[in-house]
mmCIF file of C-alpha atoms and ligand atoms in Angstrom:
data_model
loop_
_atom_site.group_PDB
_atom_site.id
_atom_site.type_symbol
_atom_site.label_atom_id
_atom_site.label_comp_id
_atom_site.label_asym_id
_atom_site.label_seq_id
_atom_site.Cartn_x
_atom_site.Cartn_y
_atom_site.Cartn_z
ATOM 1 C CA MET S 407 -0.647 -24.384 -13.743
ATOM 2 C CA PRO S 408 -3.118 -23.098 -11.478
ATOM 3 C CA LEU S 409 -5.544 -19.670 -13.410
ATOM 4 C CA VAL S 410 -5.654 -17.184 -10.902
ATOM 5 C CA SER S 411 -8.287 -14.254 -11.728
ATOM 6 C CA MET S 412 -8.186 -11.051 -9.825
ATOM 7 C CA THR S 413 -9.941 -7.218 -10.389
ATOM 8 C CA VAL S 414 -7.093 -5.301 -9.549
ATOM 9 C CA ASN S 415 -7.237 -1.551 -9.901
ATOM 10 C CA GLY S 416 -10.791 -2.459 -11.486
ATOM 11 C CA VAL S 417 -10.049 -4.345 -14.348
ATOM 12 C CA ARG S 418 -10.356 -7.656 -13.411
ATOM 13 C CA ARG S 419 -7.226 -10.430 -14.659
ATOM 14 C CA GLU S 420 -6.389 -13.510 -15.353
ATOM 15 C CA VAL S 421 -3.011 -15.587 -15.947
ATOM 16 C CA GLU S 422 -1.722 -18.066 -15.236
ATOM 17 C CA VAL S 423 1.256 -18.570 -12.201
ATOM 18 C CA GLU S 424 2.890 -21.220 -10.745
ATOM 19 C CA ALA S 425 0.752 -22.812 -6.764
ATOM 20 C CA ARG S 426 4.264 -21.275 -5.494
ATOM 21 C CA THR S 427 3.717 -17.382 -6.989
ATOM 22 C CA LEU S 428 3.494 -15.239 -4.553
ATOM 23 C CA LEU S 429 0.996 -12.253 -4.647
ATOM 24 C CA VAL S 430 3.581 -9.760 -4.903
ATOM 25 C CA GLN S 431 5.189 -11.779 -7.995
ATOM 26 C CA PHE S 432 2.338 -11.553 -9.769
ATOM 27 C CA LEU S 433 1.329 -7.541 -9.178
ATOM 28 C CA ARG S 434 5.224 -6.882 -10.391
ATOM 29 C CA ASP S 435 5.471 -10.589 -13.163
ATOM 30 C CA HIS S 436 2.776 -11.043 -14.328
ATOM 31 C CA LEU S 437 1.027 -7.675 -14.220
ATOM 32 C CA ARG S 438 3.842 -5.270 -14.906
ATOM 33 C CA LEU S 439 2.465 -3.124 -11.353
ATOM 34 C CA THR S 440 5.870 -1.897 -10.073
ATOM 35 C CA GLY S 441 4.801 -0.117 -7.632
ATOM 36 C CA THR S 442 4.782 -2.661 -4.906
ATOM 37 C CA HIS S 443 8.047 -3.285 -3.591
ATOM 38 C CA VAL S 444 10.060 -6.040 -1.927
ATOM 39 C CA GLY S 445 11.856 -4.537 0.526
ATOM 40 C CA CYS S 446 13.050 -7.831 2.467
ATOM 41 C CA ASP S 447 12.043 -11.609 2.551
ATOM 42 C CA THR S 448 11.292 -11.499 5.864
ATOM 43 C CA SER S 449 7.883 -9.876 6.217
ATOM 44 C CA GLN S 450 8.687 -6.976 8.290
ATOM 45 C CA CYS S 451 8.761 -4.055 5.662
ATOM 46 C CA GLY S 452 5.999 -3.650 4.573
ATOM 47 C CA ALA S 453 7.576 -2.521 1.318
ATOM 48 C CA CYS S 454 5.354 -4.828 -0.924
ATOM 49 C CA THR S 455 1.814 -3.811 1.129
ATOM 50 C CA VAL S 456 -1.588 -3.650 -0.867
ATOM 51 C CA HIS S 457 -5.178 -3.807 -0.398
ATOM 52 C CA VAL S 458 -7.500 -7.991 -0.771
ATOM 53 C CA ASP S 459 -10.630 -6.909 -0.581
ATOM 54 C CA GLY S 460 -10.127 -3.145 0.867
ATOM 55 C CA VAL S 461 -7.703 -4.540 3.619
ATOM 56 C CA ALA S 462 -4.228 -3.545 3.882
ATOM 57 C CA ILE S 463 -1.937 -6.885 3.588
ATOM 58 C CA LYS S 464 1.470 -7.839 2.669
ATOM 59 C CA SER S 465 2.059 -9.058 -1.178
ATOM 60 C CA CYS S 466 5.144 -11.243 0.018
ATOM 61 C CA THR S 467 3.124 -12.993 2.379
ATOM 62 C CA ALA S 468 0.396 -14.594 0.293
ATOM 63 C CA LEU S 469 -0.326 -16.511 -2.703
ATOM 64 C CA ALA S 470 -1.391 -15.608 -5.696
ATOM 65 C CA VAL S 471 -3.511 -18.829 -5.454
ATOM 66 C CA ALA S 472 -4.516 -18.058 -2.004
ATOM 67 C CA CYS S 473 -6.313 -15.053 -3.680
ATOM 68 C CA ASP S 474 -8.425 -15.976 -6.180
ATOM 69 C CA GLY S 475 -11.440 -13.902 -6.580
ATOM 70 C CA ALA S 476 -10.101 -11.145 -4.859
ATOM 71 C CA THR S 477 -9.991 -7.453 -5.090
ATOM 72 C CA VAL S 478 -6.806 -6.287 -5.582
ATOM 73 C CA THR S 479 -5.759 -1.993 -5.759
ATOM 74 C CA THR S 480 -2.496 -1.137 -5.780
ATOM 75 C CA ILE S 481 0.002 2.012 -5.718
ATOM 76 C CA GLU S 482 -1.090 2.290 -9.133
ATOM 77 C CA GLY S 483 -5.211 2.400 -8.813
ATOM 78 C CA LEU S 484 -5.422 5.167 -6.369
ATOM 79 C CA GLN S 485 -4.995 8.277 -8.160
ATOM 80 C CA ASN S 486 -8.157 9.236 -9.564
ATOM 81 C CA GLY S 487 -7.334 10.059 -13.191
ATOM 82 C CA ASP S 488 -5.008 12.886 -12.685
ATOM 83 C CA GLU S 489 -6.277 13.593 -9.417
ATOM 84 C CA LEU S 490 -3.740 11.945 -6.429
ATOM 85 C CA HIS S 491 -5.367 10.090 -3.541
ATOM 86 C CA PRO S 492 -5.884 12.668 -0.504
ATOM 87 C CA MET S 493 -2.922 10.336 1.421
ATOM 88 C CA GLN S 494 -0.572 10.584 -1.749
ATOM 89 C CA ARG S 495 -1.215 14.352 -1.782
ATOM 90 C CA ALA S 496 -0.124 14.437 1.961
ATOM 91 C CA PHE S 497 2.845 13.059 1.729
ATOM 92 C CA HIS S 498 4.276 15.031 -1.055
ATOM 93 C CA GLU S 499 2.816 18.917 0.531
ATOM 94 C CA GLU S 500 4.329 16.761 4.137
ATOM 95 C CA HIS S 501 7.537 15.377 2.563
ATOM 96 C CA GLY S 502 6.683 12.661 3.596
ATOM 97 C CA LEU S 503 9.766 10.341 1.547
ATOM 98 C CA GLN S 504 13.066 10.604 0.240
ATOM 99 C CA CYS S 505 14.336 8.158 -1.168
ATOM 100 C CA GLY S 506 10.711 7.295 -2.080
ATOM 101 C CA PHE S 507 11.004 3.146 -2.050
ATOM 102 C CA CYS S 508 9.241 2.477 1.518
ATOM 103 C CA THR S 509 6.294 5.203 -0.067
ATOM 104 C CA PRO S 510 4.168 2.880 -1.851
ATOM 105 C CA GLY S 511 3.434 -0.008 1.016
ATOM 106 C CA MET S 512 3.781 3.416 4.352
ATOM 107 C CA ILE S 513 0.657 5.224 1.950
ATOM 108 C CA MET S 514 -1.095 1.835 1.573
ATOM 109 C CA SER S 515 -0.956 1.324 5.096
ATOM 110 C CA ALA S 516 -1.336 5.085 6.260
ATOM 111 C CA ILE S 517 -4.853 4.284 4.761
ATOM 112 C CA ASP S 518 -5.643 0.834 6.569
ATOM 113 C CA ILE S 519 -4.893 3.236 9.673
ATOM 114 C CA VAL S 520 -7.569 5.661 8.867
ATOM 115 C CA ARG S 521 -10.162 2.436 7.729
ATOM 116 C CA ARG S 522 -9.110 1.491 11.225
ATOM 117 C CA ASN S 523 -9.152 4.515 13.630
ATOM 118 C CA GLY S 524 -11.056 7.741 11.453
ATOM 119 C CA HIS S 525 -9.276 10.703 10.476
ATOM 120 C CA ASP S 526 -8.069 12.348 13.706
ATOM 121 C CA LEU S 527 -4.934 10.350 14.413
ATOM 122 C CA ASP S 528 -2.586 11.198 17.344
ATOM 123 C CA GLU S 529 0.818 10.641 17.002
ATOM 124 C CA TYR S 530 1.146 7.798 18.617
ATOM 125 C CA THR S 531 -1.710 6.199 16.981
ATOM 126 C CA VAL S 532 0.349 6.672 14.376
ATOM 127 C CA ARG S 533 3.784 6.128 15.114
ATOM 128 C CA LYS S 534 2.479 2.338 16.818
ATOM 129 C CA GLN S 535 -0.270 1.578 13.500
ATOM 130 C CA LEU S 536 2.995 2.239 11.577
ATOM 131 C CA ASP S 537 5.721 -0.817 12.965
ATOM 132 C CA GLY S 538 5.227 -2.860 10.169
ATOM 133 C CA ASN S 539 6.041 -0.539 7.371
ATOM 134 C CA ILE S 540 10.718 0.322 7.979
ATOM 135 C CA CYS S 541 11.449 3.289 6.386
ATOM 136 C CA ARG S 542 15.556 3.668 6.082
ATOM 137 C CA CYS S 543 15.981 7.704 5.505
ATOM 138 C CA THR S 544 13.575 9.519 6.551
ATOM 139 C CA GLY S 545 13.325 9.014 10.603
ATOM 140 C CA TYR S 546 9.410 9.090 9.736
ATOM 141 C CA HIS S 547 9.111 12.089 11.058
ATOM 142 C CA ASN S 548 7.429 13.515 7.861
ATOM 143 C CA ILE S 549 5.830 10.777 7.545
ATOM 144 C CA VAL S 550 3.841 10.922 10.892
ATOM 145 C CA ARG S 551 2.487 14.447 9.619
ATOM 146 C CA ALA S 552 1.756 13.244 6.014
ATOM 147 C CA ILE S 553 -1.098 11.411 7.340
ATOM 148 C CA ARG S 554 -2.081 12.695 9.277
ATOM 149 C CA ALA S 555 -3.061 15.524 7.323
ATOM 150 C CA GLY S 556 -3.416 12.791 4.655
ATOM 151 C CA ALA S 557 -6.486 11.136 7.050
ATOM 152 C CA SER S 558 -8.416 14.168 8.169
ATOM 153 C CA ALA S 559 -8.037 15.549 3.995
ATOM 154 C CA MET S 560 -10.006 11.491 3.508
ATOM 155 C CA ARG S 561 -12.820 12.653 5.466
ATOM 156 C CA SER S 562 -13.117 15.512 3.037
ATOM 157 C CA GLY S 563 -14.982 12.609 0.846
ATOM 158 C CA GLN S 564 -12.397 11.430 -2.302
ATOM 159 C CA ALA S 565 -12.381 8.287 -2.455
ATOM 160 C CA ASP S 566 -10.282 5.778 0.649
ATOM 161 C CA ALA S 567 -10.190 2.753 -1.567
HETATM 162 FE FE1 LIG Y 1458 6.989 -8.065 2.202
HETATM 163 FE FE2 LIG Y 1458 8.936 -7.038 2.911
HETATM 164 S S1 LIG Y 1458 8.763 -7.053 0.777
HETATM 165 S S2 LIG Y 1458 7.066 -6.812 3.712
HETATM 166 FE FE1 LIG Y 1459 13.684 5.941 1.826
HETATM 167 FE FE2 LIG Y 1459 11.722 5.694 2.900
HETATM 168 S S1 LIG Y 1459 12.010 7.114 1.319
HETATM 169 S S2 LIG Y 1459 12.781 4.249 2.359
#
C-alpha cells in the first residue's frame, strides 16, 4: 500500500493507505480527526471541507495519495490554544448553527471566502460564495451574519489559517 505523508494541523503524519482512500477517510478513519464530516455521496454538501495548502477543498473529492506532501488544516487545527479562531467565535456569537453538522465545513469555507474576497463581505457575496455548502437546519441567515462578522474580526490580525 502507498505511504502517504502530510502535515496535518501542524503535525507531520505518515500512514500507509489503500490507493483508493479519500482524503476525508484519511483524516477521519486514519487520523481520527472526526470534525470533518461526510454529509453526502455526491460532492454537494461541503461538510467535508478542509484546507489543502491554504485552499478550501471538499475532502471527499480528493484521493489521499494525491495530497502526499501537502499541508492540511482541518477544523481541529484552527484554534490557537484555548482561543477560538475569529471565524469560530463569530459562529458562536451570531448563533450560526443549530445541529452543527454542517458547521466545520461552513467555517473552513468561510475562511477561504475571506482569503479570496477580503474582509468587507456583503450579504450577496457571502450567499453566492456559499453555494457549495448546504445547511439543512438554519435557513442560512445567521450563518451569513457570522461569516460577515468573522471576516471583519479576522482583519484584526489573528491567524487566518
Ligand atoms: Fe464532501 Fe458532501 S461529503 S461534499
Ligand atoms: Fe444543522 Fe447546518 S446547523 S445542517
